[in-house]
Short mmCIF file of C-alpha atoms in Angstrom, two decimals:
data_model
loop_
_atom_site.label_atom_id
_atom_site.label_comp_id
_atom_site.label_asym_id
_atom_site.label_seq_id
_atom_site.Cartn_x
_atom_site.Cartn_y
_atom_site.Cartn_z
CA UNK A 1 -10.67 -5.81 -3.31
CA UNK A 2 -9.95 -9.07 -2.13
CA UNK A 3 -7.29 -7.29 0.23
CA UNK A 4 -9.99 -4.80 1.49
CA UNK A 5 -12.44 -8.45 2.11
CA UNK A 6 -9.73 -10.86 3.68
CA UNK A 7 -8.77 -7.72 6.32
CA UNK A 8 -12.25 -7.12 7.04
CA UNK A 9 -13.12 -10.58 8.03
CA UNK A 10 -9.89 -11.01 9.73
CA UNK A 11 -10.83 -7.63 11.41
CA UNK A 12 -13.78 -9.15 12.65
CA UNK A 13 -11.90 -11.33 14.60
CA UNK A 14 -10.13 -8.30 16.36
CA UNK A 15 -12.32 -7.15 17.29
CA UNK A 16 -14.71 -9.68 18.56
CA UNK A 17 -11.64 -10.42 20.93
CA UNK A 18 -11.01 -6.85 22.10
CA UNK A 19 -14.36 -5.54 22.47
CA UNK A 20 -16.62 -8.63 23.28
CA UNK A 21 -13.88 -11.43 24.69
CA UNK A 22 -13.80 -9.39 28.43
CA UNK A 23 -17.60 -9.17 28.38
CA UNK A 24 -17.43 -12.71 27.39
CA UNK A 25 -15.71 -13.95 30.34
CA UNK A 26 -17.39 -12.27 33.13
CA UNK A 27 -21.01 -11.87 31.85
CA UNK A 28 -21.89 -15.57 29.58
CA UNK A 29 -19.36 -17.44 31.27
CA UNK A 30 -19.64 -16.44 34.71
CA UNK A 31 -15.58 -15.33 35.91
CA UNK A 32 -14.98 -13.01 38.08
CA UNK A 33 -13.37 -9.43 37.38
CA UNK A 34 -9.54 -10.42 38.28
CA UNK A 35 -9.92 -14.20 36.53
CA UNK A 36 -10.94 -11.90 33.01
CA UNK A 37 -7.89 -9.31 33.41
CA UNK A 38 -5.32 -12.20 34.14
CA UNK A 39 -6.63 -14.54 30.89
CA UNK A 40 -7.27 -11.47 28.72
CA UNK A 41 -3.31 -9.64 29.42
CA UNK A 42 -1.75 -12.86 29.27
CA UNK A 43 -2.57 -14.08 26.22
CA UNK A 44 -2.23 -10.51 24.48
CA UNK A 45 1.03 -10.07 26.25
CA UNK A 46 1.53 -13.84 24.58
CA UNK A 47 0.69 -12.82 21.24
CA UNK A 48 2.09 -9.24 21.72
CA UNK A 49 5.80 -11.89 21.63
CA UNK A 50 4.75 -13.73 19.17
CA UNK A 51 4.25 -11.11 16.97
CA UNK A 52 7.85 -9.58 17.66
CA UNK A 53 9.27 -13.56 17.11
CA UNK A 54 7.54 -14.59 14.19
CA UNK A 55 8.28 -10.78 12.48
CA UNK A 56 12.04 -11.77 13.06
CA UNK A 57 12.22 -14.60 12.40
CA UNK A 58 10.67 -13.72 8.48
CA UNK A 59 12.48 -11.13 7.98
CA UNK A 60 14.73 -12.75 5.56
CA UNK A 61 12.03 -15.72 4.58
CA UNK A 62 9.16 -13.05 3.12
CA UNK A 63 10.36 -10.67 1.48
CA UNK A 64 7.16 -9.99 -1.56
CA UNK A 65 3.77 -10.38 -1.43
CA UNK A 66 3.44 -14.23 -2.56
CA UNK A 67 5.19 -15.77 0.70
CA UNK A 68 3.22 -13.34 2.67
CA UNK A 69 -0.31 -14.41 1.11
CA UNK A 70 0.89 -18.03 1.53
CA UNK A 71 1.54 -17.61 5.01
CA UNK A 72 -1.98 -15.95 6.00
CA UNK A 73 -3.73 -18.68 4.49
CA UNK A 74 -2.62 -21.29 5.80
CA UNK A 75 -2.27 -19.54 8.60
CA UNK A 76 -6.58 -18.49 8.35
CA UNK A 77 -7.87 -21.90 9.56
CA UNK A 78 -6.02 -22.70 12.58
CA UNK A 79 -6.69 -19.24 13.85
CA UNK A 80 -10.61 -19.82 13.25
CA UNK A 81 -10.14 -22.87 14.25
CA UNK A 82 -9.48 -21.60 17.97
CA UNK A 83 -11.74 -18.58 17.79
CA UNK A 84 -14.85 -21.12 17.63
CA UNK A 85 -14.01 -22.96 20.22
CA UNK A 86 -13.30 -20.69 22.52
CA UNK A 87 -16.96 -18.56 21.57
CA UNK A 88 -18.33 -22.17 22.89
CA UNK A 89 -17.32 -21.51 26.54
CA UNK A 90 -21.06 -21.14 27.45
CA UNK A 91 -21.14 -25.25 26.66
CA UNK A 92 -19.17 -25.99 28.78
CA UNK A 93 -19.83 -27.72 32.33
CA UNK A 94 -19.36 -24.72 34.78
CA UNK A 95 -16.52 -26.75 36.69
CA UNK A 96 -14.30 -26.49 33.51
CA UNK A 97 -14.74 -23.17 31.78
CA UNK A 98 -12.15 -21.10 33.34
CA UNK A 99 -9.79 -24.13 31.94
CA UNK A 100 -11.57 -24.43 28.90
CA UNK A 101 -11.76 -20.39 28.08
CA UNK A 102 -7.63 -20.37 29.36
CA UNK A 103 -6.55 -22.75 26.85
CA UNK A 104 -8.61 -21.89 23.62
CA UNK A 105 -8.02 -18.21 24.19
CA UNK A 106 -4.54 -19.08 24.60
CA UNK A 107 -4.47 -21.10 21.78
CA UNK A 108 -6.49 -18.20 19.57
CA UNK A 109 -4.26 -15.47 20.75
CA UNK A 110 -0.92 -18.17 19.86
CA UNK A 111 -2.21 -18.79 15.96
CA UNK A 112 -3.02 -15.14 15.15
CA UNK A 113 -0.04 -13.93 14.48
CA UNK A 114 0.59 -16.14 11.43
CA UNK A 115 -2.13 -14.52 9.58
CA UNK A 116 -1.92 -10.90 11.60
CA UNK A 117 1.97 -10.38 10.58
CA UNK A 118 1.98 -11.40 6.75
CA UNK A 119 -0.91 -9.39 5.83
CA UNK A 120 0.03 -6.42 7.25
CA UNK A 121 3.48 -6.70 5.67
CA UNK A 122 1.60 -6.77 2.34
CA UNK A 123 1.02 -3.18 2.45
CA UNK A 124 5.02 -2.75 2.89
CA UNK A 125 6.17 -5.63 0.46
CA UNK A 126 3.78 -4.18 -2.04
CA UNK A 127 5.15 -1.91 -4.98
CA UNK A 128 3.18 1.44 -3.69
CA UNK A 129 4.51 4.79 -3.29
CA UNK A 130 4.57 6.65 0.45
CA UNK A 131 1.50 8.03 -1.06
CA UNK A 132 -0.84 4.74 -2.30
CA UNK A 133 0.61 3.08 0.55
CA UNK A 134 -1.21 6.09 2.61
CA UNK A 135 -4.35 5.13 0.12
CA UNK A 136 -3.74 1.10 1.25
CA UNK A 137 -4.16 2.07 4.43
CA UNK A 138 -6.74 4.25 4.84
CA UNK A 139 -9.14 2.20 3.12
CA UNK A 140 -7.71 -1.18 5.21
CA UNK A 141 -8.84 1.49 8.13
CA UNK A 142 -11.68 1.60 6.53
CA UNK A 143 -12.64 -1.90 6.34
CA UNK A 144 -11.53 -2.38 9.45
CA UNK A 145 -14.13 -0.09 10.80
CA UNK A 146 -17.02 -1.85 8.57
CA UNK A 147 -15.78 -4.51 10.75
CA UNK A 148 -15.90 -3.33 13.79
CA UNK A 149 -19.83 -1.98 13.25
CA UNK A 150 -20.28 -5.60 12.01
CA UNK A 151 -19.40 -6.54 15.35
CA UNK A 152 -21.13 -3.76 17.48
CA UNK A 153 -24.48 -4.11 15.16
CA UNK A 154 -24.96 -7.97 14.93
CA UNK A 155 -22.91 -9.88 17.65
CA UNK A 156 -22.65 -7.60 20.61
CA UNK A 157 -26.91 -7.15 20.50
CA UNK A 158 -26.90 -11.24 20.63
CA UNK A 159 -23.75 -11.13 23.57
CA UNK A 160 -25.40 -8.36 25.42
CA UNK A 161 -29.15 -9.35 25.51
CA UNK A 162 -28.49 -13.41 25.96
CA UNK A 163 -30.00 -14.47 22.85
CA UNK A 164 -28.50 -18.44 23.55
CA UNK A 165 -25.26 -19.69 23.32
CA UNK A 166 -26.69 -21.48 19.81
CA UNK A 167 -26.66 -18.19 18.13
CA UNK A 168 -23.79 -17.25 19.37
CA UNK A 169 -22.05 -19.90 18.18
CA UNK A 170 -23.67 -19.89 14.47
CA UNK A 171 -22.21 -16.58 14.53
CA UNK A 172 -18.48 -17.06 15.74
CA UNK A 173 -19.42 -20.02 12.37
CA UNK A 174 -20.11 -17.90 9.93
CA UNK A 175 -17.61 -15.87 10.86
CA UNK A 176 -14.80 -18.58 10.51
CA UNK A 177 -15.98 -19.27 7.83
CA UNK A 178 -15.94 -16.46 6.30
CA UNK A 179 -12.21 -15.77 7.01
CA UNK A 180 -10.82 -18.30 6.37
CA UNK A 181 -12.57 -17.72 2.51
CA UNK A 182 -11.26 -14.79 2.21
CA UNK A 183 -7.81 -15.61 2.77
CA UNK A 184 -7.37 -18.26 0.34
CA UNK A 185 -9.49 -15.88 -1.92
CA UNK A 186 -6.76 -13.49 -1.35
CA UNK A 187 -3.97 -16.15 -1.86
CA UNK A 188 -6.02 -17.23 -5.91
CA UNK A 189 -5.86 -13.36 -7.17
CA UNK A 190 -2.99 -12.15 -5.46
CA UNK A 191 -1.97 -8.35 -4.58
CA UNK A 192 -0.54 -5.81 -7.30
CA UNK A 193 0.94 -2.54 -6.80
CA UNK A 194 -0.51 0.92 -7.89
CA UNK A 195 3.39 1.96 -8.85
CA UNK A 196 6.12 0.69 -10.09
CA UNK A 197 8.88 2.45 -7.36
CA UNK A 198 8.48 2.81 -3.65
CA UNK A 199 10.03 6.46 -3.84
CA UNK A 200 9.18 9.22 -1.67
CA UNK A 201 6.78 12.09 -3.44
CA UNK A 202 6.25 15.59 -2.36
CA UNK A 203 3.18 14.87 -0.38
CA UNK A 204 5.41 11.98 1.96
CA UNK A 205 5.06 11.69 5.47
CA UNK A 206 8.11 13.02 7.46
CA UNK A 207 10.07 10.11 8.86
CA UNK A 208 9.81 9.88 12.61
CA UNK A 209 12.39 7.53 14.47
CA UNK A 210 10.95 4.00 15.10
CA UNK A 211 11.32 4.38 19.00
CA UNK A 212 8.77 8.21 18.92
CA UNK A 213 6.31 5.95 16.67
CA UNK A 214 6.18 3.11 19.00
CA UNK A 215 6.31 5.06 22.31
CA UNK A 216 2.69 6.56 20.56
CA UNK A 217 1.67 3.97 20.06
CA UNK A 218 2.21 2.75 23.49
CA UNK A 219 -0.03 5.29 25.08
CA UNK A 220 -2.23 5.27 22.09
CA UNK A 221 -3.33 1.56 22.34
CA UNK A 222 -3.34 1.46 26.05
CA UNK A 223 -6.01 4.10 26.19
CA UNK A 224 -7.98 2.42 23.34
CA UNK A 225 -7.93 -1.17 25.18
CA UNK A 226 -9.16 0.98 28.08
CA UNK A 227 -12.44 2.18 26.38
CA UNK A 228 -13.55 -0.49 23.75
CA UNK A 229 -13.09 -2.75 26.39
CA UNK A 230 -15.49 -0.74 28.63
CA UNK A 231 -17.71 0.13 26.18
CA UNK A 232 -19.97 -3.22 26.05
CA UNK A 233 -20.40 -2.68 29.95
CA UNK A 234 -21.51 0.52 29.21
CA UNK A 235 -23.56 -0.64 26.37
CA UNK A 236 -25.51 -2.24 28.74
CA UNK A 237 -25.40 -1.12 32.15
CA UNK A 238 -25.45 2.79 31.15
CA UNK A 239 -28.81 2.89 29.75
CA UNK A 240 -27.58 3.34 26.14
CA UNK A 241 -27.57 0.54 24.29
CA UNK A 242 -25.19 0.06 22.01
CA UNK A 243 -25.16 3.24 20.55
CA UNK A 244 -21.62 4.23 21.74
CA UNK A 245 -20.29 0.90 20.02
CA UNK A 246 -21.94 1.89 17.15
CA UNK A 247 -20.79 5.58 16.43
CA UNK A 248 -17.27 5.24 17.53
CA UNK A 249 -17.12 2.49 14.56
CA UNK A 250 -18.75 5.22 12.11
CA UNK A 251 -16.18 7.85 13.28
CA UNK A 252 -14.13 6.11 12.32
CA UNK A 253 -15.31 5.18 9.48
CA UNK A 254 -16.39 7.90 7.41
CA UNK A 255 -12.87 9.75 9.13
CA UNK A 256 -10.73 8.10 7.25
CA UNK A 257 -10.30 8.98 3.20
CA UNK A 258 -11.34 12.88 4.98
CA UNK A 259 -7.98 11.98 7.13
CA UNK A 260 -6.12 10.99 3.91
CA UNK A 261 -7.58 13.97 1.78
CA UNK A 262 -5.87 16.55 4.64
CA UNK A 263 -2.26 15.13 4.67
CA UNK A 264 -2.17 16.84 1.01
CA UNK A 265 -4.34 19.56 1.74
CA UNK A 266 -3.39 20.90 5.48
CA UNK A 267 -0.77 18.28 6.64
CA UNK A 268 0.39 15.56 9.60
CA UNK A 269 0.34 18.41 11.68
CA UNK A 270 -3.20 20.04 11.76
CA UNK A 271 -4.71 16.74 11.22
CA UNK A 272 -2.74 15.51 14.73
CA UNK A 273 -4.11 18.40 16.17
CA UNK A 274 -7.88 18.75 14.96
CA UNK A 275 -8.04 14.67 16.45
CA UNK A 276 -6.69 16.04 19.47
CA UNK A 277 -9.90 18.35 19.39
CA UNK A 278 -12.42 15.33 19.05
CA UNK A 279 -10.99 13.00 21.31
CA UNK A 280 -11.42 16.57 23.72
CA UNK A 281 -15.07 16.60 22.51
CA UNK A 282 -15.53 12.69 22.95
CA UNK A 283 -14.67 13.08 27.00
CA UNK A 284 -17.14 16.26 26.97
CA UNK A 285 -19.31 14.19 25.51
CA UNK A 286 -19.01 11.35 27.99
CA UNK A 287 -19.72 13.07 31.06
CA UNK A 288 -22.97 14.05 30.03
CA UNK A 289 -25.24 10.71 30.56
CA UNK A 290 -27.50 11.47 27.49
CA UNK A 291 -28.00 9.67 24.06
CA UNK A 292 -26.73 12.79 22.75
CA UNK A 293 -23.65 13.22 24.51
CA UNK A 294 -23.26 9.23 23.15
CA UNK A 295 -23.67 10.32 20.02
CA UNK A 296 -20.25 12.91 20.45
CA UNK A 297 -18.32 10.97 22.71
CA UNK A 298 -18.67 7.79 19.93
CA UNK A 299 -18.02 9.67 16.94
CA UNK A 300 -14.95 11.79 18.45
CA UNK A 301 -13.87 9.19 19.17
CA UNK A 302 -13.93 6.75 16.04
CA UNK A 303 -13.15 10.32 14.11
CA UNK A 304 -9.79 10.83 16.47
CA UNK A 305 -8.76 8.16 16.77
CA UNK A 306 -8.63 7.02 13.43
CA UNK A 307 -6.74 10.03 12.51
CA UNK A 308 -3.99 9.63 14.79
CA UNK A 309 -3.96 5.28 13.78
CA UNK A 310 -3.64 6.97 10.23
CA UNK A 311 -0.53 8.56 10.89
CA UNK A 312 0.91 6.25 13.33
CA UNK A 313 0.48 3.08 10.35
CA UNK A 314 1.97 5.98 7.51
CA UNK A 315 4.45 5.97 9.92
CA UNK A 316 6.06 2.93 10.58
CA UNK A 317 5.03 1.20 6.62
CA UNK A 318 7.29 4.30 5.29
CA UNK A 319 10.06 2.16 7.71
CA UNK A 320 9.00 -1.16 6.74
CA UNK A 321 8.95 -0.36 2.90
CA UNK A 322 12.71 -0.11 3.54
CA UNK A 323 13.21 -3.49 3.98
CA UNK A 324 12.59 -5.75 6.09
CA UNK A 325 8.91 -5.64 6.79
CA UNK A 326 7.72 -8.36 8.92
CA UNK A 327 10.36 -6.75 11.17
CA UNK A 328 9.24 -3.27 11.52
CA UNK A 329 5.19 -5.06 11.48
CA UNK A 330 6.01 -7.89 14.30
CA UNK A 331 7.58 -5.50 16.72
CA UNK A 332 5.11 -2.89 16.27
CA UNK A 333 1.97 -5.30 16.30
CA UNK A 334 3.64 -6.42 19.27
CA UNK A 335 3.76 -3.31 21.36
CA UNK A 336 0.73 -2.73 20.81
CA UNK A 337 -0.56 -5.56 22.25
CA UNK A 338 1.82 -5.25 24.83
CA UNK A 339 0.20 -2.44 25.76
CA UNK A 340 -3.13 -3.63 25.26
CA UNK A 341 -2.38 -6.30 28.09
CA UNK A 342 -0.81 -3.84 30.66
CA UNK A 343 -4.18 -1.33 30.10
CA UNK A 344 -6.56 -4.59 30.95
CA UNK A 345 -5.11 -6.01 34.29
CA UNK A 346 -5.63 -2.23 35.21
CA UNK A 347 -9.20 -2.33 34.09
CA UNK A 348 -9.75 -5.69 35.54
CA UNK A 349 -8.50 -4.54 39.12
CA UNK A 350 -10.84 -1.73 38.37
CA UNK A 351 -14.36 -3.47 37.84
CA UNK A 352 -13.13 -5.72 40.37
CA UNK A 353 -13.07 -3.11 42.98
CA UNK A 354 -15.94 -1.55 41.69
CA UNK A 355 -19.67 -2.52 41.24
CA UNK A 356 -19.82 -1.64 37.67
CA UNK A 357 -22.59 -2.76 36.36
CA UNK A 358 -24.91 -0.50 39.14
CA UNK A 359 -22.19 2.69 38.95
CA UNK A 360 -21.48 2.85 35.20
CA UNK A 361 -24.97 4.62 34.57
CA UNK A 362 -23.01 7.39 36.77
CA UNK A 363 -21.16 9.40 34.10
CA UNK A 364 -18.45 10.61 37.22
CA UNK A 365 -17.92 7.05 38.81
CA UNK A 366 -14.89 5.64 38.93
CA UNK A 367 -15.15 3.71 35.85
CA UNK A 368 -17.08 5.80 33.36
CA UNK A 369 -13.98 8.09 34.82
CA UNK A 370 -11.42 6.01 33.69
CA UNK A 371 -13.07 5.88 29.79
CA UNK A 372 -12.96 9.90 30.33
CA UNK A 373 -9.15 9.73 31.12
CA UNK A 374 -7.94 7.05 28.18
CA UNK A 375 -9.63 9.32 26.29
CA UNK A 376 -7.94 12.50 27.11
CA UNK A 377 -4.23 10.18 27.46
CA UNK A 378 -4.78 9.24 23.80
CA UNK A 379 -5.21 12.82 22.45
CA UNK A 380 -2.79 14.13 24.35
CA UNK A 381 -0.85 11.66 22.62
CA UNK A 382 -1.88 12.79 19.61
CA UNK A 383 -0.63 16.37 20.32
CA UNK A 384 2.73 15.60 21.61
CA UNK A 385 2.66 13.65 18.07
CA UNK A 386 1.98 16.61 16.53
CA UNK A 387 4.65 18.35 18.06
CA UNK A 388 7.68 16.14 17.34
CA UNK A 389 6.28 16.29 13.22
CA UNK A 390 7.22 19.76 13.14
CA UNK A 391 10.11 19.40 14.83
CA UNK A 392 11.30 17.18 12.54
CA UNK A 393 10.00 18.80 9.63
CA UNK A 394 12.20 22.13 10.99
CA UNK A 395 14.61 20.21 11.15
CA UNK A 396 14.73 18.31 8.00
CA UNK A 397 14.65 21.59 6.29
CA UNK A 398 17.47 23.69 8.72
CA UNK A 399 19.75 20.95 7.42
CA UNK A 400 19.39 20.99 3.21
CA UNK A 401 22.09 22.68 2.16
CA UNK A 402 21.62 25.70 0.12
CA UNK A 403 23.70 26.53 -3.10
CA UNK A 404 26.68 28.33 -2.64
CA UNK A 405 27.02 31.53 -5.30
CA UNK A 406 30.40 30.70 -7.26
CA UNK A 407 32.50 33.52 -7.46
CA UNK A 408 32.00 34.33 -11.31
CA UNK A 409 28.21 35.01 -10.66
CA UNK A 410 28.55 36.95 -8.06
CA UNK A 411 26.46 41.11 -9.43
CA UNK A 412 29.20 43.75 -9.90
#
């Protein structure tokens, strides 16, 4: 429970930065779309590079949960300080806002890996079986879903409805205190495993090549970043309020343990095919400019990406549990953030070239169709990954040696 609480608090920092920071810079701070895109993309690319660098540097230093939890406890206050200073951008004089926002956002992105990499590596470093590790990842995703729900239900209305800079700063301060407190609580209580061995079980996932996992992650995170960054704009200018944000968080939240249970009953390939179908429904719902369409789009997106996310994290953690956990975790999260940076560069160009405040209400406008295309790309990734898992399973069955029959055992 302390680990899930710490992950819940840390995830709120991350969801705020991915869901709200772009909208915050353009609508609350008055920055242009291209300036916003350059700042967000550059800071995300820096974050990803530091993730990978720390993962490589800590490969021999962080070999137990004790070291990982100590590092994330010391990294939390620095990260939260820069998060709070970035949220104070509206209090800065207009002539200095761009420089301040750039400096504080870069500092936040540069410090975030110090809490992110060690806390993620704990899952691989703990003495868990493959099955217990996947269950912990599913619970982590539930905590992350609750964090997205908290950001979408509390922080997003404060920002979108323009409640004032002081209210926004109070929210950021409370979140910073929560993140620091839970990180230190986790360090004091420690992290115990749910099994004495890390050996694979009968129902563990087939191990895909790490490069295949990274390729699927790249496409998924590019599409997800486009969709999630446009959600606050959709809430503000499409006429459906924060419904899409909330239903997307609910979908990801309620589906995690269903995906985990389905891993045993129907297998990974079927999970990915169902996830692709749900993403198809989400794309269809987004083309309907109605409240039921927003519910369908949000639930379909949340559930579909939740299934794919659990599969990718579980497959990566299977590699990380074999040794050098921080390397796999750092490279995985680094690729994820670089993909998000590329998505934001594309998105900023679209927003700069389109009167999005007027066109987002039209489901066939360029920004709206970009959201639909992002969902379609994620669904196609789920189908491709299902084929890869199925191919791997077939290859493993063919490679399994069959016992030979001894000559004296051959029936007459």
